[in-house]
Coordinates of C-alpha atoms in Angstrom, one line a residue:
M8 CA -0.1 -0.1 0.3
K9 CA 2.8 2.1 0.8
L10 CA 4.9 1.3 -2.4
L11 CA 1.5 2.4 -4.3
K12 CA 0.9 5.2 -2.7
R13 CA 4.6 6.4 -3.7
V14 CA 4.1 5.6 -7.0
L15 CA 0.9 7.7 -7.0
L16 CA 2.8 10.6 -5.7
L17 CA 5.7 10.2 -8.1
L18 CA 2.9 10.3 -11.0
L19 CA 1.5 13.4 -9.8
V20 CA 4.6 15.4 -9.1
V21 CA 5.6 14.0 -13.0
I22 CA 2.7 15.5 -14.2
G23 CA 2.8 18.6 -12.5
V24 CA 6.2 19.2 -13.8
V25 CA 5.2 18.2 -17.2
V26 CA 2.2 20.8 -16.7
Y27 CA 4.5 23.6 -15.2
L28 CA 6.7 23.2 -17.9
N29 CA 4.5 23.2 -20.9
Y30 CA 1.6 25.4 -19.3
P31 CA 2.5 28.3 -21.3
K32 CA 2.0 26.3 -24.6
L33 CA -1.4 25.3 -23.8
N34 CA -2.7 28.5 -25.0
I35 CA -1.0 28.1 -28.1
I36 CA -2.2 24.3 -28.3
S37 CA -5.8 24.9 -27.3
G38 CA -5.9 27.9 -30.2
Y39 CA -4.2 25.5 -32.7
A40 CA -7.4 22.9 -31.7
A41 CA -9.9 25.2 -31.8
K42 CA -8.8 27.2 -35.3
N43 CA -8.5 24.0 -37.2
V44 CA -11.6 22.5 -36.0
A45 CA -13.4 25.5 -36.6
S46 CA -12.5 26.3 -39.9
G47 CA -12.4 22.4 -41.3
V48 CA -16.5 22.5 -40.3
F49 CA -17.4 26.1 -41.2
V50 CA -15.3 26.7 -44.0
A51 CA -14.6 23.4 -45.6
N52 CA -17.8 21.7 -44.4
R53 CA -15.8 18.8 -42.7
S54 CA -17.0 16.7 -39.5
A55 CA -15.8 17.7 -36.2
A56 CA -15.0 14.1 -35.6
S57 CA -12.9 13.9 -38.8
M58 CA -11.0 17.0 -37.8
N59 CA -10.3 15.8 -34.7
Q60 CA -9.5 12.4 -35.7
Y61 CA -7.1 13.2 -38.5
D62 CA -6.0 17.0 -38.9
N63 CA -5.7 17.4 -35.1
S64 CA -3.6 14.3 -34.3
A65 CA -0.3 15.8 -34.4
P66 CA 2.0 15.9 -31.5
L67 CA 0.6 17.9 -28.7
I68 CA -2.2 19.1 -30.7
E69 CA -4.0 15.6 -30.2
I70 CA -4.0 16.2 -26.4
A71 CA -6.6 19.1 -26.7
S72 CA -10.3 18.5 -26.7
T73 CA -12.6 20.6 -28.8
E74 CA -16.4 20.9 -29.1
V75 CA -18.4 22.3 -31.8
N76 CA -21.2 24.5 -31.4
K77 CA -23.0 24.4 -34.4
N78 CA -25.7 27.4 -33.5
E79 CA -22.9 29.7 -32.7
E80 CA -20.6 28.7 -35.3
S81 CA -17.7 28.4 -33.0
A82 CA -15.6 25.6 -31.7
S83 CA -13.9 25.4 -28.4
S84 CA -10.7 23.7 -27.1
T85 CA -8.6 23.0 -23.6
V86 CA -6.1 21.3 -22.5
Y87 CA -6.9 18.7 -19.7
G88 CA -9.8 21.4 -19.1
L89 CA -7.3 24.2 -18.7
M90 CA -6.4 27.1 -21.3
K91 CA -9.9 27.4 -22.9
R92 CA -9.9 29.0 -26.8
T93 CA -12.6 29.5 -28.8
A94 CA -12.7 30.3 -32.8
V95 CA -15.7 31.8 -34.3
H96 CA -16.9 32.1 -37.7
R97 CA -17.9 35.0 -39.8
D98 CA -19.4 35.0 -42.9
G99 CA -17.0 35.7 -46.1
L100 CA -13.9 35.9 -43.7
G101 CA -13.4 32.2 -42.2
T102 CA -13.1 31.4 -38.9
V103 CA -10.6 33.4 -36.0
L104 CA -9.6 32.7 -32.6
I105 CA -11.2 35.4 -30.1
N106 CA -9.6 37.1 -27.4
D107 CA -10.4 39.9 -25.0
D108 CA -10.0 42.3 -28.0
Y109 CA -12.7 40.7 -29.9
D110 CA -16.0 42.3 -30.5
P111 CA -18.4 40.8 -32.6
S112 CA -20.0 44.0 -33.7
A113 CA -16.9 45.8 -34.8
L114 CA -16.5 44.1 -38.3
T115 CA -19.8 44.0 -40.2
I116 CA -18.6 43.9 -43.8
K117 CA -17.7 41.0 -45.8
P118 CA -15.8 40.5 -49.3
Q119 CA -18.2 41.3 -51.9
R120 CA -17.9 38.5 -54.4
N121 CA -19.1 37.8 -58.3
Q122 CA -19.0 34.2 -59.0
A123 CA -20.9 34.2 -62.4
P124 CA -21.6 31.0 -64.2
D125 CA -20.0 30.1 -67.2
T126 CA -19.7 27.1 -70.0
I127 CA -16.1 27.1 -70.3
P128 CA -14.5 23.7 -69.5
Y129 CA -12.6 23.2 -66.6
P130 CA -9.8 24.8 -65.6
Y131 CA -10.6 28.2 -67.5
G132 CA -14.3 27.8 -66.5
Q133 CA -16.9 26.2 -64.1
A134 CA -18.1 23.5 -66.9
S135 CA -16.9 20.1 -66.9
P136 CA -13.6 19.4 -68.2
V137 CA -13.3 18.0 -71.6
D138 CA -12.5 14.3 -72.1
T139 CA -9.7 14.9 -74.0
V140 CA -7.0 12.0 -75.4
L141 CA -3.8 13.2 -75.7
P142 CA -1.8 10.8 -77.5
E143 CA 1.9 12.4 -76.4
V144 CA 1.1 11.2 -72.5
D145 CA 2.2 8.2 -71.2
M146 CA -1.1 7.3 -69.1
D147 CA 1.0 4.4 -67.5
Q148 CA 4.0 6.3 -66.5
I149 CA 1.0 8.9 -64.9
N150 CA -0.7 5.8 -63.2
K151 CA 2.7 4.8 -61.6
A152 CA 3.4 8.5 -60.3
M153 CA -0.3 8.7 -58.6
A154 CA -0.2 5.2 -57.1
M155 CA 3.2 6.3 -55.9
A156 CA 2.0 9.3 -54.1
F157 CA -1.1 7.1 -52.6
S158 CA 1.2 3.7 -51.9
E159 CA 1.6 4.2 -48.0
P160 CA -1.4 6.2 -46.5
E161 CA -0.3 5.7 -43.0
T162 CA 3.1 7.8 -43.6
Q163 CA 2.6 9.6 -47.1
K164 CA -0.8 10.8 -45.9
T165 CA -1.8 12.1 -49.4
R166 CA -5.2 13.4 -49.4
T167 CA -5.5 14.6 -53.1
M168 CA -3.5 14.9 -56.0
L169 CA -4.4 16.7 -59.2
I170 CA -2.4 16.9 -62.8
L171 CA -3.2 19.7 -65.7
Y172 CA -1.1 19.1 -68.9
K173 CA -1.4 21.7 -71.6
G174 CA -4.3 23.3 -69.9
H175 CA -6.0 19.7 -69.9
L176 CA -6.9 17.6 -66.7
I177 CA -5.3 14.7 -67.3
T178 CA -6.1 13.0 -63.9
E179 CA -7.5 13.7 -60.2
K180 CA -7.6 11.4 -57.1
Y181 CA -9.1 11.8 -53.8
I182 CA -9.1 9.4 -50.5
D183 CA -12.4 8.9 -48.9
G184 CA -14.1 12.2 -47.5
F185 CA -12.6 14.4 -49.7
D186 CA -13.6 15.0 -53.7
K187 CA -13.1 18.0 -56.3
D188 CA -15.2 20.0 -54.3
T189 CA -13.3 20.0 -50.9
P190 CA -11.7 23.0 -49.7
I191 CA -8.1 22.3 -48.5
L192 CA -6.3 24.4 -46.3
G193 CA -3.3 25.8 -47.8
W194 CA -1.0 26.8 -45.1
S195 CA 1.7 29.3 -46.6
M196 CA 0.6 28.3 -50.2
T197 CA -1.6 31.5 -49.2
K198 CA 1.7 33.4 -49.3
S199 CA 1.8 33.1 -53.1
V200 CA -1.8 34.2 -53.3
L201 CA -1.1 37.2 -51.4
A202 CA 2.1 38.1 -53.3
T203 CA -0.2 37.7 -56.8
C204 CA -1.9 40.9 -55.0
Y205 CA 1.2 42.6 -55.5
G206 CA 1.9 41.5 -59.0
I207 CA -1.4 42.6 -60.3
L208 CA -1.0 46.3 -58.4
E209 CA 2.2 46.6 -60.2
H210 CA 0.4 45.5 -63.7
Q211 CA -2.4 48.2 -63.1
G212 CA 0.8 50.9 -62.5
K213 CA -0.5 51.4 -58.8
L214 CA 2.8 50.2 -57.1
E215 CA 6.6 49.2 -57.8
M216 CA 8.6 46.7 -56.2
D217 CA 11.5 48.7 -55.5
W218 CA 9.5 51.2 -53.6
P219 CA 10.7 51.8 -49.9
A220 CA 7.6 49.8 -47.5
P221 CA 5.4 52.4 -46.5
I222 CA 5.9 52.3 -42.9
P223 CA 6.2 55.3 -41.0
E224 CA 8.0 53.8 -37.9
W225 CA 10.7 52.9 -40.0
K226 CA 11.7 56.2 -41.8
D227 CA 14.1 57.4 -39.4
D228 CA 16.2 54.3 -38.2
E229 CA 17.9 51.4 -39.9
R230 CA 15.0 50.0 -41.4
K231 CA 14.2 52.8 -43.8
N232 CA 16.1 51.0 -46.9
I233 CA 13.7 47.9 -46.7
T234 CA 11.5 47.7 -50.0
L235 CA 8.6 45.8 -51.3
N236 CA 11.0 43.7 -53.1
H237 CA 13.0 42.8 -50.0
L238 CA 10.0 41.6 -48.5
L239 CA 8.5 39.5 -50.7
R240 CA 12.1 38.0 -51.3
M241 CA 12.3 37.5 -47.1
Q242 CA 15.2 39.3 -47.3
S243 CA 14.7 42.5 -44.9
G244 CA 17.1 41.6 -42.3
L245 CA 14.2 42.1 -39.9
K246 CA 14.2 39.9 -36.9
W247 CA 11.9 37.0 -37.0
D248 CA 11.6 33.3 -35.3
E249 CA 9.8 31.0 -37.5
D250 CA 9.5 28.1 -34.8
Y251 CA 6.5 25.8 -34.7
T252 CA 7.4 23.6 -32.0
G253 CA 7.1 25.8 -29.2
I254 CA 6.4 29.7 -28.3
S255 CA 8.0 31.8 -30.9
D256 CA 7.2 34.8 -32.9
V257 CA 5.0 33.1 -35.6
T258 CA 3.0 30.8 -33.3
R259 CA 2.1 34.0 -30.9
M260 CA 1.3 36.0 -34.1
L261 CA -0.9 33.1 -35.2
F262 CA -2.6 32.2 -31.9
L263 CA -2.5 35.1 -30.0
D264 CA -2.7 38.5 -32.0
S265 CA -5.6 40.6 -32.8
D266 CA -3.7 42.3 -35.9
M267 CA -1.2 40.0 -37.4
T268 CA 0.0 42.8 -39.3
Q269 CA 1.9 44.4 -36.8
A270 CA 4.2 41.4 -35.5
Q271 CA 6.8 41.9 -38.1
R272 CA 6.6 45.5 -38.3
N273 CA 7.8 46.1 -34.8
K274 CA 10.9 43.9 -35.3
K275 CA 14.5 45.4 -35.2
A276 CA 16.7 45.1 -38.0
V277 CA 19.6 42.4 -37.6
A278 CA 21.3 42.8 -40.9
E279 CA 21.1 45.2 -43.8
P280 CA 18.6 44.3 -46.5
T281 CA 19.7 41.2 -48.6
E282 CA 22.4 40.1 -46.3
I283 CA 20.4 37.1 -44.9
W284 CA 17.5 35.2 -45.9
N285 CA 14.9 34.5 -43.3
Y286 CA 11.6 32.8 -43.9
S287 CA 9.0 34.9 -42.1
S288 CA 5.3 34.3 -41.9
G289 CA 5.3 37.6 -40.2
T290 CA 6.6 39.6 -43.4
T291 CA 3.8 38.3 -45.2
N292 CA 1.2 39.8 -42.9
L293 CA 3.0 42.6 -42.7
L294 CA 2.6 43.0 -46.4
S295 CA -0.8 42.0 -46.0
G296 CA -1.3 45.4 -43.8
I297 CA 0.6 47.3 -46.7
L298 CA -2.0 46.1 -49.3
R299 CA -4.3 47.3 -46.9
Q300 CA -2.8 50.7 -47.2
Q301 CA -3.4 50.7 -50.5
F302 CA -7.2 50.9 -50.7
R303 CA -9.3 54.1 -49.4
S304 CA -11.7 51.8 -47.2
H305 CA -11.7 48.4 -45.8
Q306 CA -14.3 47.1 -48.1
E307 CA -12.0 47.9 -51.2
Y308 CA -9.2 46.0 -49.5
L309 CA -11.6 43.2 -48.9
N310 CA -13.2 43.0 -52.3
F311 CA -9.6 43.3 -54.1
P312 CA -7.9 39.8 -54.0
Y313 CA -11.3 38.2 -55.1
S314 CA -12.4 40.8 -58.0
A315 CA -8.7 41.3 -59.2
L316 CA -7.6 37.7 -58.8
I317 CA -9.8 34.8 -57.1
D318 CA -13.3 35.3 -58.8
K319 CA -11.4 36.5 -62.0
I320 CA -10.1 33.0 -62.4
G321 CA -13.2 31.0 -61.0
M322 CA -11.7 30.0 -57.8
Y323 CA -14.9 30.1 -56.2
S324 CA -14.3 27.7 -53.4
M325 CA -11.5 30.0 -52.0
I326 CA -11.9 31.9 -48.9
L327 CA -9.1 33.7 -47.6
E328 CA -9.4 34.2 -43.4
A329 CA -8.9 37.5 -41.4
D330 CA -7.6 38.1 -38.2
I331 CA -9.9 40.1 -35.7
A332 CA -8.5 43.6 -37.1
G333 CA -9.8 42.2 -40.7
N334 CA -6.6 41.9 -42.2
Y335 CA -6.1 38.6 -44.3
V336 CA -3.7 36.3 -42.8
G337 CA -1.8 36.2 -45.9
S338 CA 1.0 33.9 -44.6
S339 CA -1.5 30.7 -43.5
Y340 CA -5.0 31.1 -44.1
A341 CA -6.5 30.4 -47.6
W342 CA -9.0 27.3 -48.2
A343 CA -9.9 26.2 -51.7
S344 CA -10.7 23.0 -53.6
T345 CA -7.7 21.1 -55.2
R346 CA -9.5 22.1 -58.6
D347 CA -8.8 25.8 -57.6
W348 CA -5.4 25.5 -56.5
A349 CA -4.8 23.9 -59.8
R350 CA -6.9 26.8 -61.7
F351 CA -4.0 29.3 -59.8
G352 CA -1.0 26.9 -61.0
Q353 CA -2.5 27.4 -64.6
L354 CA -2.3 31.1 -64.1
Y355 CA 1.2 31.0 -63.6
L356 CA 1.8 28.4 -66.5
D357 CA 0.1 30.9 -68.7
K358 CA 2.3 33.8 -67.2
G359 CA -0.7 35.8 -65.7
N360 CA -3.2 35.3 -68.8
W361 CA -6.6 34.2 -68.3
N362 CA -9.3 33.5 -71.0
G363 CA -7.3 36.5 -72.9
E364 CA -7.1 38.7 -69.9
Q365 CA -3.5 39.8 -68.7
L366 CA -4.1 40.0 -64.7
F367 CA -0.4 40.6 -64.1
D368 CA 2.2 41.0 -66.7
S369 CA 4.4 38.1 -67.9
T370 CA 7.5 39.6 -66.3
W371 CA 6.2 38.9 -62.9
V372 CA 7.1 35.3 -63.6
D373 CA 10.4 36.0 -64.1
Y374 CA 10.5 38.3 -61.1
I375 CA 9.0 35.6 -58.5
T376 CA 11.3 32.8 -60.2
K377 CA 14.4 34.7 -59.9
P378 CA 16.5 32.9 -57.2
T379 CA 16.7 35.1 -53.9
I380 CA 20.5 35.9 -52.6
N381 CA 21.4 33.6 -49.8
S382 CA 18.2 31.2 -50.4
D383 CA 20.6 28.4 -52.2
G384 CA 18.3 28.8 -55.3
T385 CA 15.3 27.6 -52.9
Y386 CA 13.1 30.8 -52.8
G387 CA 12.2 33.6 -55.4
A388 CA 9.5 36.0 -54.0
H389 CA 7.0 34.3 -52.2
F390 CA 7.4 31.2 -54.5
W391 CA 9.9 28.3 -54.0
L392 CA 12.1 27.2 -56.4
N393 CA 14.3 24.3 -57.7
A394 CA 16.7 26.3 -59.8
E395 CA 19.8 24.7 -58.3
G396 CA 18.5 21.2 -58.1
K397 CA 16.9 20.5 -55.1
Y398 CA 15.0 17.9 -56.7
P399 CA 17.3 16.0 -58.9
D400 CA 15.1 14.3 -61.5
V401 CA 12.6 17.3 -61.9
P402 CA 13.2 20.4 -64.3
N403 CA 15.6 23.3 -62.5
D404 CA 12.6 25.6 -64.0
M405 CA 9.8 24.3 -61.9
F406 CA 8.7 26.8 -59.2
S407 CA 5.7 26.0 -56.5
C408 CA 3.6 27.1 -53.7
N409 CA 4.5 25.2 -50.5
G410 CA 2.6 24.7 -47.2
F411 CA 2.8 23.1 -43.9
E412 CA 2.2 19.2 -43.8
G413 CA 3.2 18.9 -47.8
Q414 CA 0.5 21.0 -49.4
H415 CA 2.4 22.1 -52.9
V416 CA 1.1 23.6 -56.5
F417 CA 4.0 22.7 -59.0
I418 CA 4.1 24.5 -62.0
I419 CA 6.9 23.3 -64.5
P420 CA 6.9 25.3 -67.5
S421 CA 9.1 23.4 -69.4
K422 CA 6.8 20.5 -69.5
D423 CA 3.7 22.5 -69.7
L424 CA 2.4 21.0 -66.0
V425 CA 0.5 21.9 -63.1
V426 CA 0.7 19.7 -59.9
V427 CA -1.3 19.6 -57.0
R428 CA -0.7 17.6 -53.8
T429 CA -2.5 18.0 -50.5
G430 CA -2.0 16.1 -47.5
L431 CA -0.8 15.9 -44.0
A432 CA 2.6 14.7 -44.1
E433 CA 5.4 16.1 -46.1
E434 CA 9.2 15.2 -47.2
P435 CA 10.7 12.8 -46.3
Y436 CA 7.4 11.0 -46.2
F437 CA 6.0 12.2 -48.9
D438 CA 8.8 11.7 -52.0
V439 CA 8.9 15.1 -54.1
N440 CA 11.4 14.1 -56.4
G441 CA 10.4 10.5 -57.0
V442 CA 6.5 11.4 -57.7
L443 CA 7.4 14.6 -59.9
S444 CA 10.2 12.8 -61.9
N445 CA 7.5 9.9 -62.5
I446 CA 5.2 12.7 -63.9
V447 CA 7.5 14.4 -66.1
K448 CA 8.4 11.4 -67.8
A449 CA 5.4 11.0 -68.9
V450 CA 4.9 13.9 -71.1
P451 CA 7.6 15.2 -73.7

């Protein structure tokens, strides 16, 4: 009996130490869980059970308990009954984690969208894709690549995959619970969407990439030389910690901040622009705030990504989620179906031309695919690159949108290919080089 008491006491001490050491993290854990489930249910129309079982099964996140309130359109999470966090759904703006700053009556507007029906076949329109046989495509090789992408469901965790060749849907595959209309969280693929808004404004003659960042607080210190180009290339020299394993700049921003455009804005410089390359989600959200400054009203800002890009190319499933202050979370929170993510890739394959309308200049593609100094040829301007052969069996001209847990839109101009893959695991579990090398072998 004494031994049992000692064991129980020791167990309580261990639990107490673990809780004490991790208590500050509980706010982040429960916040992630609540936000993820709320968006999955109210944006992607998934079940709470599915979101909890699969999407929230990551280390530490899995210890959170989440409940959904359908009437209030909210989800709340706790960790062992502690640190309750709640995320609420706002029509047109996705879901947002609330805090003491949240006032449900403060933001009453939403994006105005134009989702006009048409008879143009996918991917350029809303009609069903044309069933076209392209004799130059080796479908056996394509099927081999698709089989490889889904061959180990427990480790690869591929959910959806789609291939476009020369603007034609070659193949697509979805696991149970997902289909062509299921919105998928792009995570950092959202960065490429946000950056494209800058390309569109440049094409419209409203800004230039070498302009100094319009931040009044920077005008009298070492940050005054930071340009829009430096921000888009993640080479501003500003301090930032992109660590998702604990409490860091990025986790505080995504799960605690009311206005996510401020986190990077308030950081000091640790180097001159171009001296270092430092990937920063805070930089993208700062760019979202700068984008908002380009418009006279909040409504115009909310409308712009949809009217100038998203609805323009028929990505009707896409939702950009906003923070409490009404800024788009350009770093992380865009949802869209696999087919719609592929439309975005096709727009870049076509160098900004969509059904005869030039949305951004063709030279914008040259700009975003120019390797950024000190990125080892892996990063351009809010797009990832294969310029120095990170994937040795894939053409070096490939560029891509990449997101957490292996979300990808791969654009391969030399092969006229767009490949979309979504899932819950990334390299090394999902073999990017192996799958893509098999796909490129299938076309001339």
